[in-house]
Coordinates of C-alpha atoms in Angstrom, one line a residue:
M1 CA -27.3 -13.3 12.3
A2 CA -25.6 -16.9 11.7
P3 CA -22.5 -18.3 12.5
I4 CA -20.9 -18.5 8.9
N5 CA -18.9 -21.5 7.9
K6 CA -15.1 -20.8 9.8
F7 CA -12.0 -22.0 8.2
Y8 CA -9.7 -23.4 11.0
S9 CA -7.5 -20.3 11.6
I10 CA -3.7 -21.6 10.7
R11 CA -2.0 -18.2 12.0
P12 CA 1.1 -17.3 11.0
G13 CA 4.3 -20.0 12.3
E14 CA 1.4 -22.6 13.3
S15 CA 1.8 -25.9 10.3
L16 CA -1.0 -28.3 9.2
E17 CA 0.9 -30.8 11.9
E18 CA 0.7 -28.6 15.3
L19 CA -2.9 -27.9 14.6
K20 CA -3.9 -31.6 13.7
R21 CA -2.4 -32.5 17.3
K22 CA -4.3 -29.6 18.7
R23 CA -8.2 -30.8 17.0
G24 CA -6.9 -34.6 18.0
L25 CA -7.1 -35.6 14.4
S26 CA -5.1 -37.2 12.4
L27 CA -3.4 -35.7 9.0
C28 CA -5.7 -37.5 6.4
E29 CA -9.3 -36.8 8.7
L30 CA -7.8 -32.8 8.9
L31 CA -7.3 -32.5 5.3
D32 CA -10.4 -34.2 4.4
E33 CA -12.3 -31.5 6.5
L34 CA -10.4 -28.6 5.3
D35 CA -11.3 -30.2 1.5
R36 CA -14.9 -30.6 2.3
I37 CA -15.4 -27.1 4.0
E38 CA -13.2 -25.5 0.5
D39 CA -15.9 -27.2 -1.7
E40 CA -19.0 -26.4 0.6
N41 CA -17.6 -22.8 -0.1
E42 CA -17.0 -23.1 -3.9
E43 CA -20.3 -24.7 -4.2
Q44 CA -21.7 -21.0 -2.5
D45 CA -19.8 -19.0 -4.2
N46 CA -21.1 -20.7 -7.5
L47 CA -25.0 -20.4 -6.6
P48 CA -26.8 -17.9 -9.0
V49 CA -28.0 -15.3 -6.5
R50 CA -31.6 -15.6 -7.8
E51 CA -31.6 -19.2 -5.9
L52 CA -30.6 -17.8 -2.1
N53 CA -33.2 -16.9 0.0
F54 CA -33.5 -13.9 1.8
E55 CA -36.9 -14.4 2.9
N56 CA -37.4 -14.5 6.4
L57 CA -34.3 -13.0 7.3
S58 CA -34.1 -11.1 10.6
D59 CA -33.3 -7.3 10.6
E60 CA -30.2 -7.9 11.9
D61 CA -30.1 -9.9 9.0
R62 CA -31.0 -8.1 6.6
Q63 CA -29.1 -5.1 7.8
A64 CA -26.0 -7.3 7.4
Q65 CA -26.7 -8.7 3.9
D66 CA -27.1 -5.2 2.8
Q67 CA -23.6 -4.6 3.9
L68 CA -21.7 -6.9 2.4
K69 CA -23.7 -5.9 -1.2
R70 CA -22.6 -2.2 -0.7
L71 CA -18.9 -4.0 -0.2
R72 CA -18.9 -5.7 -2.8
G73 CA -20.3 -2.9 -5.0
A74 CA -17.6 -1.0 -4.2
L75 CA -14.8 -3.5 -4.8
N76 CA -16.5 -4.3 -8.0
K77 CA -16.2 -0.2 -9.2
L78 CA -12.5 -0.2 -7.9
A79 CA -10.5 1.4 -10.9
P80 CA -7.9 3.9 -10.3
D81 CA -9.5 6.5 -12.0
N82 CA -11.8 6.2 -8.9
F83 CA -10.1 4.8 -6.4
Y84 CA -11.0 7.3 -3.5
V85 CA -14.4 7.5 -4.0
Q86 CA -14.6 3.7 -3.9
L87 CA -11.9 3.2 -0.7
M88 CA -14.0 6.0 1.2
E89 CA -17.8 3.8 0.3
I90 CA -15.1 0.9 1.5
Q91 CA -14.4 2.4 4.8
D92 CA -17.4 3.8 5.6
N93 CA -19.1 0.2 5.6
V94 CA -16.2 -2.0 7.2
P95 CA -18.3 -4.3 9.0
A96 CA -15.3 -3.3 12.6
H97 CA -18.8 -3.8 14.7
N98 CA -18.9 -7.7 13.9
N99 CA -16.4 -10.5 13.9
H100 CA -18.1 -12.8 11.3
L101 CA -18.8 -10.1 8.7
M102 CA -15.7 -8.8 8.8
K103 CA -13.6 -12.0 8.1
L104 CA -17.0 -12.5 5.7
F105 CA -16.1 -9.4 3.9
V106 CA -12.1 -10.2 3.7
K107 CA -12.5 -13.7 2.4
Q108 CA -14.5 -11.7 -0.4
L109 CA -11.8 -9.7 -1.1
V110 CA -8.9 -11.9 -1.2
E111 CA -10.9 -14.5 -3.1
K112 CA -11.0 -11.1 -5.5
A113 CA -7.1 -10.9 -5.2
I114 CA -6.5 -14.3 -6.0
D115 CA -8.9 -14.6 -9.1
E116 CA -8.5 -10.7 -11.1
E117 CA -4.5 -10.5 -11.6
C118 CA -4.7 -7.3 -13.7
Y119 CA -6.6 -5.8 -10.0
S120 CA -4.2 -7.3 -7.8
L121 CA -2.4 -4.8 -6.3
L122 CA -5.3 -2.3 -5.9
Y123 CA -7.1 -4.4 -3.6
A124 CA -3.8 -4.8 -2.1
H125 CA -3.5 -1.1 -1.4
V126 CA -7.1 -0.6 0.1
C127 CA -6.3 -2.9 2.6
K128 CA -3.6 -1.0 3.4
A129 CA -5.1 1.8 3.9
L130 CA -7.6 0.2 6.2
Q131 CA -5.2 -1.7 8.0
N132 CA -5.5 -0.4 10.8
I133 CA -9.3 -0.5 11.6
E134 CA -10.2 -2.4 14.7
L135 CA -12.8 -4.8 15.4
L136 CA -15.4 -3.4 18.2
E137 CA -16.3 -7.1 18.5
V138 CA -13.5 -9.0 20.9
E139 CA -14.2 -12.6 21.3
D140 CA -10.9 -14.5 23.2
E141 CA -9.7 -10.9 24.8
T142 CA -7.5 -10.0 21.3
V143 CA -7.7 -7.1 19.8
Y144 CA -7.6 -7.3 15.6
N145 CA -7.8 -5.5 13.1
F146 CA -8.4 -5.5 9.1
G147 CA -4.9 -6.1 8.1
G148 CA -4.2 -8.9 10.9
V149 CA -7.6 -10.5 9.2
V150 CA -6.5 -10.1 5.9
L151 CA -3.1 -11.9 6.7
E152 CA -4.6 -14.8 8.4
E153 CA -6.9 -15.2 5.8
C154 CA -4.0 -15.5 3.4
Y155 CA -1.8 -17.3 5.5
N156 CA -5.1 -19.7 5.9
K157 CA -5.2 -20.3 2.1
F158 CA -1.0 -20.8 1.4
C159 CA -1.3 -23.4 3.8
Y160 CA -4.0 -25.4 2.6
N161 CA -3.4 -24.4 -1.2
R162 CA -0.2 -26.1 -0.5
S163 CA -1.0 -29.5 1.0
S164 CA -1.4 -32.2 -1.9
S165 CA -4.9 -33.6 -2.9
N166 CA -3.9 -37.1 -2.3
W167 CA -5.9 -40.0 -2.2
W168 CA -6.9 -42.0 1.2
S169 CA -8.5 -44.7 0.4
P170 CA -7.0 -48.7 0.5
N171 CA -8.7 -49.0 -2.9
E172 CA -7.7 -47.7 -6.3
P173 CA -9.7 -44.6 -7.5
T174 CA -11.4 -44.7 -10.3
E175 CA -11.2 -42.7 -13.8
S176 CA -14.0 -40.4 -12.5
E177 CA -12.6 -39.9 -9.3
V178 CA -8.7 -39.3 -10.4
I179 CA -9.7 -36.7 -12.6
E180 CA -11.5 -34.8 -9.6
L181 CA -8.6 -35.1 -7.8
E182 CA -6.5 -33.8 -10.7
A183 CA -9.4 -31.1 -11.2
K184 CA -9.1 -30.1 -7.4
E185 CA -5.0 -30.1 -7.9
G186 CA -5.1 -27.9 -10.2
R187 CA -7.7 -25.9 -8.3
K188 CA -5.5 -25.5 -6.0
R189 CA -2.2 -24.3 -8.2
K190 CA -4.2 -21.5 -9.3
K191 CA -5.4 -20.7 -6.2
L192 CA -1.5 -21.1 -4.4
V193 CA 0.3 -19.0 -7.1
G194 CA -2.9 -16.3 -6.9
I195 CA -2.4 -16.1 -3.5
M196 CA 1.6 -15.5 -3.7
R197 CA 1.1 -12.8 -6.1
F198 CA -1.6 -10.3 -3.9
I199 CA 1.5 -11.0 -1.5
G200 CA 3.7 -9.9 -3.4
D201 CA 1.5 -6.9 -3.9
L202 CA 1.2 -5.9 -0.1
Y203 CA 4.7 -6.1 -0.1
K204 CA 4.0 -3.3 -2.6
S205 CA 2.2 -1.5 -1.0
G206 CA 3.7 -1.6 2.1
M207 CA 1.5 -3.5 4.4
I208 CA 4.1 -6.7 5.1
D209 CA 8.0 -6.1 5.5
V210 CA 10.3 -8.9 4.4
K211 CA 10.7 -11.0 7.3
D212 CA 6.9 -11.9 6.4
V213 CA 7.5 -12.4 2.7
F214 CA 10.5 -14.4 3.7
R215 CA 8.6 -16.8 5.2
Y216 CA 6.8 -17.8 2.6
V217 CA 10.1 -18.1 0.5
K218 CA 11.5 -20.2 2.9
K219 CA 8.8 -22.8 2.7
L220 CA 8.0 -23.0 -1.0
E221 CA 11.8 -23.9 -1.6
Q222 CA 11.8 -26.2 0.4
E223 CA 9.5 -28.5 -2.1
D224 CA 10.1 -29.2 -5.3
N225 CA 6.9 -30.0 -6.8
E226 CA 5.4 -28.3 -9.9
K227 CA 2.9 -25.4 -8.0
C228 CA 5.4 -24.6 -5.5
I229 CA 7.3 -23.5 -7.7
E230 CA 5.4 -22.2 -10.3
S231 CA 4.4 -19.8 -6.6
L232 CA 7.5 -19.1 -6.0
C233 CA 8.7 -18.1 -9.5
K234 CA 4.9 -15.7 -9.1
L235 CA 6.2 -14.5 -5.7
L236 CA 9.7 -13.2 -7.3
T237 CA 8.5 -11.7 -10.4
T238 CA 6.0 -10.0 -8.5
A239 CA 8.1 -8.3 -5.9
G240 CA 11.8 -9.2 -6.6
K241 CA 13.2 -6.0 -7.5
E242 CA 12.2 -4.5 -4.3
L243 CA 12.9 -7.4 -1.9
E244 CA 16.1 -7.7 -3.7
T245 CA 16.5 -3.4 -2.7
A246 CA 15.4 -3.9 0.6
V247 CA 17.9 -7.7 2.1
L248 CA 20.8 -6.1 0.9
Q249 CA 23.0 -4.8 4.0
T250 CA 20.1 -6.6 6.4
E251 CA 20.0 -9.9 8.4
F252 CA 18.0 -11.4 5.0
E253 CA 21.4 -10.7 2.7
S254 CA 22.4 -14.4 2.9
D255 CA 18.8 -16.1 2.9
W256 CA 18.4 -13.9 -0.5
Y257 CA 21.3 -15.7 -2.4
S258 CA 20.8 -19.0 -0.7
V259 CA 17.7 -18.5 -2.6
W260 CA 18.8 -18.2 -5.5
E261 CA 22.0 -20.6 -5.2
R262 CA 18.3 -23.4 -4.9
I263 CA 16.6 -21.7 -7.9
L264 CA 20.0 -22.2 -10.2
E265 CA 20.1 -25.8 -8.6
L266 CA 16.7 -26.7 -9.6
S267 CA 16.5 -25.2 -12.7
N268 CA 19.5 -27.8 -13.6
K269 CA 18.6 -30.6 -16.2
E270 CA 19.8 -33.2 -14.2
R271 CA 16.8 -32.4 -11.2
G272 CA 14.2 -34.4 -13.8
L273 CA 11.8 -31.5 -13.6
P274 CA 8.9 -30.7 -15.9
L275 CA 10.0 -28.8 -18.9
R276 CA 7.3 -25.7 -18.1
Q277 CA 8.3 -25.6 -14.1
R278 CA 12.6 -25.7 -16.0
F279 CA 11.6 -22.4 -18.5
L280 CA 9.6 -20.5 -15.1
L281 CA 12.8 -20.6 -12.8
M282 CA 15.4 -19.8 -16.1
N283 CA 12.9 -17.2 -16.6
L284 CA 13.3 -15.5 -13.1
L285 CA 16.4 -16.1 -13.5
D286 CA 17.1 -13.6 -16.5
L287 CA 15.0 -11.5 -15.1
M288 CA 17.4 -11.1 -11.8
N289 CA 20.5 -11.2 -14.0
G290 CA 18.8 -8.4 -16.3
G291 CA 18.2 -5.7 -13.6
W292 CA 14.4 -6.7 -12.8
V293 CA 13.2 -5.6 -17.1
P294 CA 10.3 -7.4 -18.0
R295 CA 9.8 -8.4 -21.6
L296 CA 6.0 -7.3 -21.5
P297 CA 5.1 -4.2 -19.3
P298 CA 3.3 -5.8 -16.1
V299 CA -0.5 -6.3 -16.6
A300 CA -2.5 -3.5 -14.8
P301 CA -5.9 -1.5 -15.1
K302 CA -6.0 0.7 -17.4
T303 CA -7.2 4.6 -16.9
Y304 CA -10.1 6.6 -18.8
V305 CA -7.0 8.6 -20.1
E306 CA -4.9 5.7 -21.3
I307 CA -8.0 4.4 -23.4
V308 CA -8.2 7.7 -24.7
A309 CA -4.6 7.9 -25.9
E310 CA -5.2 3.8 -27.5
N311 CA -8.0 5.3 -29.2
Q312 CA -6.1 7.8 -31.0
T313 CA -3.5 6.1 -31.8
L314 CA -5.3 3.0 -33.4
H315 CA -7.0 6.1 -34.8
E316 CA -3.8 7.7 -36.2
K317 CA -2.7 4.4 -37.6
N318 CA -6.2 4.3 -39.4
E319 CA -5.7 7.7 -41.1
P320 CA -2.4 8.5 -41.1
A321 CA -2.8 11.7 -43.5
Q322 CA -5.0 13.2 -40.6
K323 CA -3.5 15.2 -38.0
V324 CA -4.9 14.3 -34.0
E325 CA -3.6 16.3 -31.5
K326 CA -1.0 14.6 -29.1
A327 CA -2.8 12.1 -26.3
V328 CA -3.4 14.4 -23.1
T329 CA -0.7 10.8 -21.1
E330 CA 2.2 12.3 -22.8
S331 CA 4.4 14.5 -20.9
V332 CA 2.8 17.6 -21.9
I333 CA 5.7 19.9 -20.5
S334 CA 8.5 17.9 -19.8
N335 CA 10.4 18.2 -22.6
E336 CA 9.7 22.1 -23.2
P337 CA 13.2 23.7 -23.6
T338 CA 11.8 25.9 -21.5
V339 CA 11.3 23.8 -18.6
V340 CA 14.8 21.5 -19.5
A341 CA 16.5 24.2 -19.8
T342 CA 15.5 26.4 -16.5
E343 CA 15.6 22.8 -14.8
Q344 CA 19.1 22.2 -15.8
E345 CA 20.8 25.8 -14.7
I346 CA 19.2 25.4 -11.2
L347 CA 20.7 21.9 -10.8
K348 CA 24.0 23.3 -11.6
F349 CA 23.9 26.1 -9.1
L350 CA 22.6 23.6 -6.4
K351 CA 25.7 21.1 -7.3
S352 CA 27.9 24.5 -7.2
G353 CA 27.5 24.9 -3.7
Q354 CA 27.5 28.3 -3.0
D355 CA 24.6 30.5 -2.2
V356 CA 21.8 29.3 -4.0
Y357 CA 19.1 31.1 -3.3
T358 CA 20.7 34.3 -4.4
H359 CA 21.7 33.3 -7.5
I360 CA 19.0 31.4 -8.9
S361 CA 16.9 34.9 -7.8
N362 CA 19.0 36.8 -10.3
W363 CA 18.8 34.5 -12.6
E364 CA 15.0 34.1 -12.5
I365 CA 15.0 37.6 -12.9
E366 CA 17.5 38.6 -15.4
N367 CA 16.4 34.8 -18.0
Y368 CA 13.2 33.1 -16.9
K369 CA 10.3 33.7 -19.6
G370 CA 8.2 31.4 -19.6
R371 CA 4.7 31.0 -16.6
K372 CA 5.5 31.1 -13.0
T373 CA 4.1 27.8 -12.8
W374 CA 6.4 26.0 -15.3
F375 CA 9.5 27.9 -13.1
I376 CA 7.9 25.9 -10.0
Y377 CA 7.7 22.6 -11.8
A378 CA 11.2 22.9 -13.1
M379 CA 12.5 23.6 -10.0
T380 CA 10.4 20.9 -7.7
R381 CA 12.0 18.6 -10.4
A382 CA 16.0 19.9 -10.4
V383 CA 15.5 19.6 -6.1
L384 CA 14.5 16.2 -6.5
R385 CA 17.2 15.3 -8.8
F386 CA 19.6 16.5 -6.8
C387 CA 18.3 15.0 -3.1
V388 CA 17.2 11.8 -4.1
V389 CA 20.2 9.3 -4.6
G390 CA 19.4 6.0 -6.0
N391 CA 15.7 5.3 -4.6
T392 CA 16.4 7.2 -1.4
L393 CA 15.9 10.7 -0.3
D394 CA 18.4 13.0 1.6
N395 CA 16.1 14.4 4.6
Q396 CA 18.8 17.0 5.1
R397 CA 19.8 18.1 2.1
F398 CA 15.8 18.2 1.1
A399 CA 14.8 19.9 4.5
E400 CA 17.4 23.2 3.7
L401 CA 16.1 23.4 -0.3
I402 CA 12.1 23.4 1.2
K403 CA 13.1 26.4 2.1
L404 CA 14.0 27.5 -1.3
L405 CA 11.4 26.2 -2.8
Q406 CA 8.9 28.0 -0.7
K407 CA 9.9 31.1 -1.1
Y408 CA 8.5 31.0 -4.6
I409 CA 5.4 28.7 -3.9
N410 CA 2.9 31.5 -3.2
S411 CA -0.2 30.1 -4.3
R412 CA -3.0 27.1 -4.9
Q413 CA -1.1 26.8 -8.7
A414 CA 2.5 26.9 -7.5
E415 CA 1.8 24.2 -5.1
V416 CA -0.1 22.0 -7.5
A417 CA 2.6 22.3 -10.4
C418 CA 5.7 21.3 -7.3
M419 CA 3.2 18.0 -6.6
Y420 CA 3.5 17.4 -10.7
G421 CA 7.3 18.1 -10.8
V422 CA 7.6 15.1 -7.6
Q423 CA 5.0 12.9 -9.5
Y424 CA 7.6 13.7 -13.1
I425 CA 10.5 12.5 -11.1
I426 CA 9.8 10.0 -8.9
V427 CA 7.3 7.8 -10.4
A428 CA 7.4 8.4 -14.4
E429 CA 11.0 8.5 -14.2
K430 CA 12.5 6.9 -11.5
G431 CA 9.0 4.1 -11.4
N432 CA 8.0 4.7 -7.9
P433 CA 10.1 3.5 -6.0
K434 CA 8.5 2.3 -2.6
G435 CA 8.4 4.9 0.5
L436 CA 9.9 7.6 -1.8
L437 CA 6.6 9.5 -2.9
E438 CA 5.0 8.8 0.4
H439 CA 8.0 10.5 2.4
V440 CA 8.3 13.5 0.5
C441 CA 4.8 14.2 0.7
E442 CA 4.8 13.9 4.3
M443 CA 8.4 16.5 4.2
L444 CA 5.8 18.7 1.7
H445 CA 3.1 18.8 4.1
Q446 CA 4.8 19.0 7.4
T447 CA 6.6 22.1 6.2
H448 CA 3.1 23.6 5.0
T449 CA 5.0 24.0 1.6
V450 CA 1.7 22.1 -0.1
S451 CA -1.6 22.2 1.4
Y452 CA -4.3 19.7 1.5
I453 CA -6.9 21.1 -0.1
A454 CA -3.4 21.1 -2.8
F455 CA -2.9 18.1 -3.0
L456 CA -6.9 17.2 -3.4
D457 CA -6.0 19.3 -6.1
W458 CA -3.6 18.1 -7.6
R459 CA -5.0 14.3 -7.3
E460 CA -8.2 15.2 -8.2
N461 CA -6.8 17.9 -11.0
W462 CA -10.3 20.0 -10.5
S463 CA -8.8 23.1 -11.3
K464 CA -7.3 22.0 -14.8
S465 CA -5.2 24.6 -15.1
P466 CA -1.7 24.5 -15.3
V467 CA -2.0 21.3 -17.8
L468 CA 1.5 20.3 -16.0
E469 CA 2.3 16.3 -16.7
V470 CA 0.1 13.4 -16.2
Q471 CA 2.3 10.7 -16.7
G472 CA 2.3 8.0 -13.8
K473 CA -0.9 10.1 -11.7
A474 CA -3.1 6.8 -11.4
D475 CA 0.0 5.0 -9.6
A476 CA 1.3 8.2 -8.0
Q477 CA -2.6 8.5 -6.2
I478 CA -3.0 5.1 -5.6
T479 CA 0.7 4.7 -3.7
L480 CA -0.8 7.7 -1.3
A481 CA -3.7 6.1 -0.9
T482 CA -3.1 5.5 2.8
F483 CA -1.5 9.1 3.4
F484 CA -4.9 10.9 1.9
I485 CA -6.7 8.8 4.4
K486 CA -4.2 10.6 7.4
L487 CA -4.7 13.8 6.1
F488 CA -8.6 13.5 6.5
W489 CA -8.6 12.1 10.0
E490 CA -6.1 15.3 10.4
S491 CA -8.3 17.7 8.7
I492 CA -11.4 17.3 11.0
R493 CA -9.6 17.2 13.8
P494 CA -10.0 20.4 16.3
S495 CA -7.2 22.1 16.2
S496 CA -5.7 25.9 16.5
R497 CA -5.6 25.2 12.6
Y498 CA -8.9 24.1 11.8
K499 CA -11.1 25.5 9.4
S500 CA -14.3 24.8 7.6
I501 CA -13.4 23.5 4.2
V502 CA -16.1 25.7 2.2
K503 CA -13.3 28.5 4.0
E504 CA -10.9 26.8 2.8
L505 CA -12.1 26.7 -0.8
N506 CA -11.9 29.7 -3.1
S507 CA -14.8 30.7 -5.3
F508 CA -13.2 29.4 -8.2
D509 CA -13.4 25.8 -6.0
L510 CA -16.6 25.8 -5.4
E511 CA -17.9 27.0 -9.0
H512 CA -15.4 24.4 -10.8
L513 CA -17.2 21.6 -8.4
V514 CA -20.5 22.5 -8.7
S515 CA -20.2 22.8 -12.5
M516 CA -18.7 19.2 -11.8
A517 CA -21.8 18.2 -10.3
K518 CA -19.4 16.1 -8.2
L519 CA -17.0 16.4 -5.3
P520 CA -13.7 14.9 -4.1
P521 CA -15.2 12.2 -1.5
E522 CA -13.3 13.4 1.4
I523 CA -14.8 17.6 0.9
G524 CA -18.4 15.9 0.6
K525 CA -17.6 14.1 3.7
R526 CA -16.3 16.8 5.5
I527 CA -19.2 19.4 4.4
K528 CA -21.6 16.5 5.4
M529 CA -19.8 16.0 9.0
E530 CA -19.7 20.2 9.1
E531 CA -23.5 20.5 8.3
E532 CA -24.1 18.0 11.2
R533 CA -21.8 19.4 13.5
E534 CA -23.5 22.9 12.8
Q535 CA -27.3 21.3 12.9
S536 CA -25.8 19.8 16.7
E537 CA -24.9 23.3 17.8
L538 CA -28.2 24.6 17.2
N539 CA -30.0 22.1 18.3
R540 CA -27.8 22.6 21.5
R541 CA -28.6 26.5 21.6
E542 CA -32.1 25.7 20.7
R543 CA -31.9 23.1 23.8
D544 CA -30.3 26.0 26.1
D545 CA -32.6 28.7 25.1
N546 CA -35.8 26.1 26.3
F547 CA -33.8 25.8 29.0
A548 CA -33.6 29.1 30.2
F549 CA -37.1 30.3 29.2
T550 CA -38.7 27.7 31.9
L551 CA -36.3 28.9 34.7
S552 CA -37.6 32.0 34.5
S553 CA -41.5 30.8 33.4
N554 CA -40.7 29.1 36.9
A555 CA -39.6 32.4 38.8
H556 CA -42.5 34.2 38.0

């Protein structure tokens, strides 16, 4: 395949000045060259598909185009409802064998994240889930992985779009050239704001740490031009709440306070900034002082369940006399008296410090009259309320109380009910603090409290019983993307605990999956791999039998 136009790599910590010295160019020449490459890329992106020439392509080029087409299709179909289906499709087609193809795909992914604000967090979770895929083609003895290529592309775009589109000619620009410069500067501002929002989402997904974010913050706060101020506001609006929690009691605490002093200084009228930038800074200060509670809910893609709920709400408004069932997005049993009373009673036993095993067992026998799965759901909620302090899990306390959960969790439905309890407390109630959900699920899996199949059942909701709670389901699923990929690869690793996926599923699961006419992507992939493994074993046995027959024939 012909090499693509390469955007000059500006690695983290490297400035335009350093790149200029390396290439022996003046800063004006370097920026002109970068502008020209960016304009060519934009023209190529805007070219209609029918005008692209795919004739006379070699087989290798055609395969590369087909691979990129499948990846683009998966990105275009990405949504909360089918996140794992498309994630597995992307994972299977990531061009780890070709450096140029990998960078081209990463560029398309980052561009979509910049342009599509609604889906930026979804793309960030895709990057987090695939970050450890290593490039098999090595150019300069440096090992690259998918995450490193994404971060390099983000930094390149940040450096380019932060630079100004100045006029380098000694002659005065014409009116049309001034309009062109203003349009180019407007595009750069929009791209810079988008890349800062994506950086914030990458931090929220756990792909980058506080140190990486502060590298961008420090560069933006040093300048007081309009696009840098707007980009700084977008970055802190996106990830400020998580950053504030992370920087306290760390080496970045003083830097955090100095950033806000700088923001307060820039928001003063004496600085002479345009009104729009001053209002952005003041809104950011209000957001921080108000505990990071936004006035409007964040923009996010809607799930099918949420769309149905909105339609039902509109239907109720149009026909108030007609009785309509409650939307399934509501907490189905969160306020059920049996559940609330059970949760409060268990929480009281936990706080008493006495023998909770005996107390809860006796109370459950004497008082509890509800469904068993509801009891597991209520107990999980009580245990998490007792073990989660702020946004941090008390590991020692939770490890002890997991044994209490294991005493009552004796079926798949009970395991799924436990996961719905985790979902309610951590996601719906606490707002899904960074890293907490993954940590709790990791402990539940390592202690064999919740099985791999139960995790899939909860995620796909294929058993549909018990229907407990779906609020926050999409956020929980997407947050656990890396966790589910890890579970999949562990599930196919040969070990004493390995078992065929068909044997792990019971007859109800198989019948229900067949009736749904679709499989969770991991199960479909497992079945295909097991079929290939069985076929390979049959071929090996056939070869051995033929070889033995040949030997016996020669002996006679």
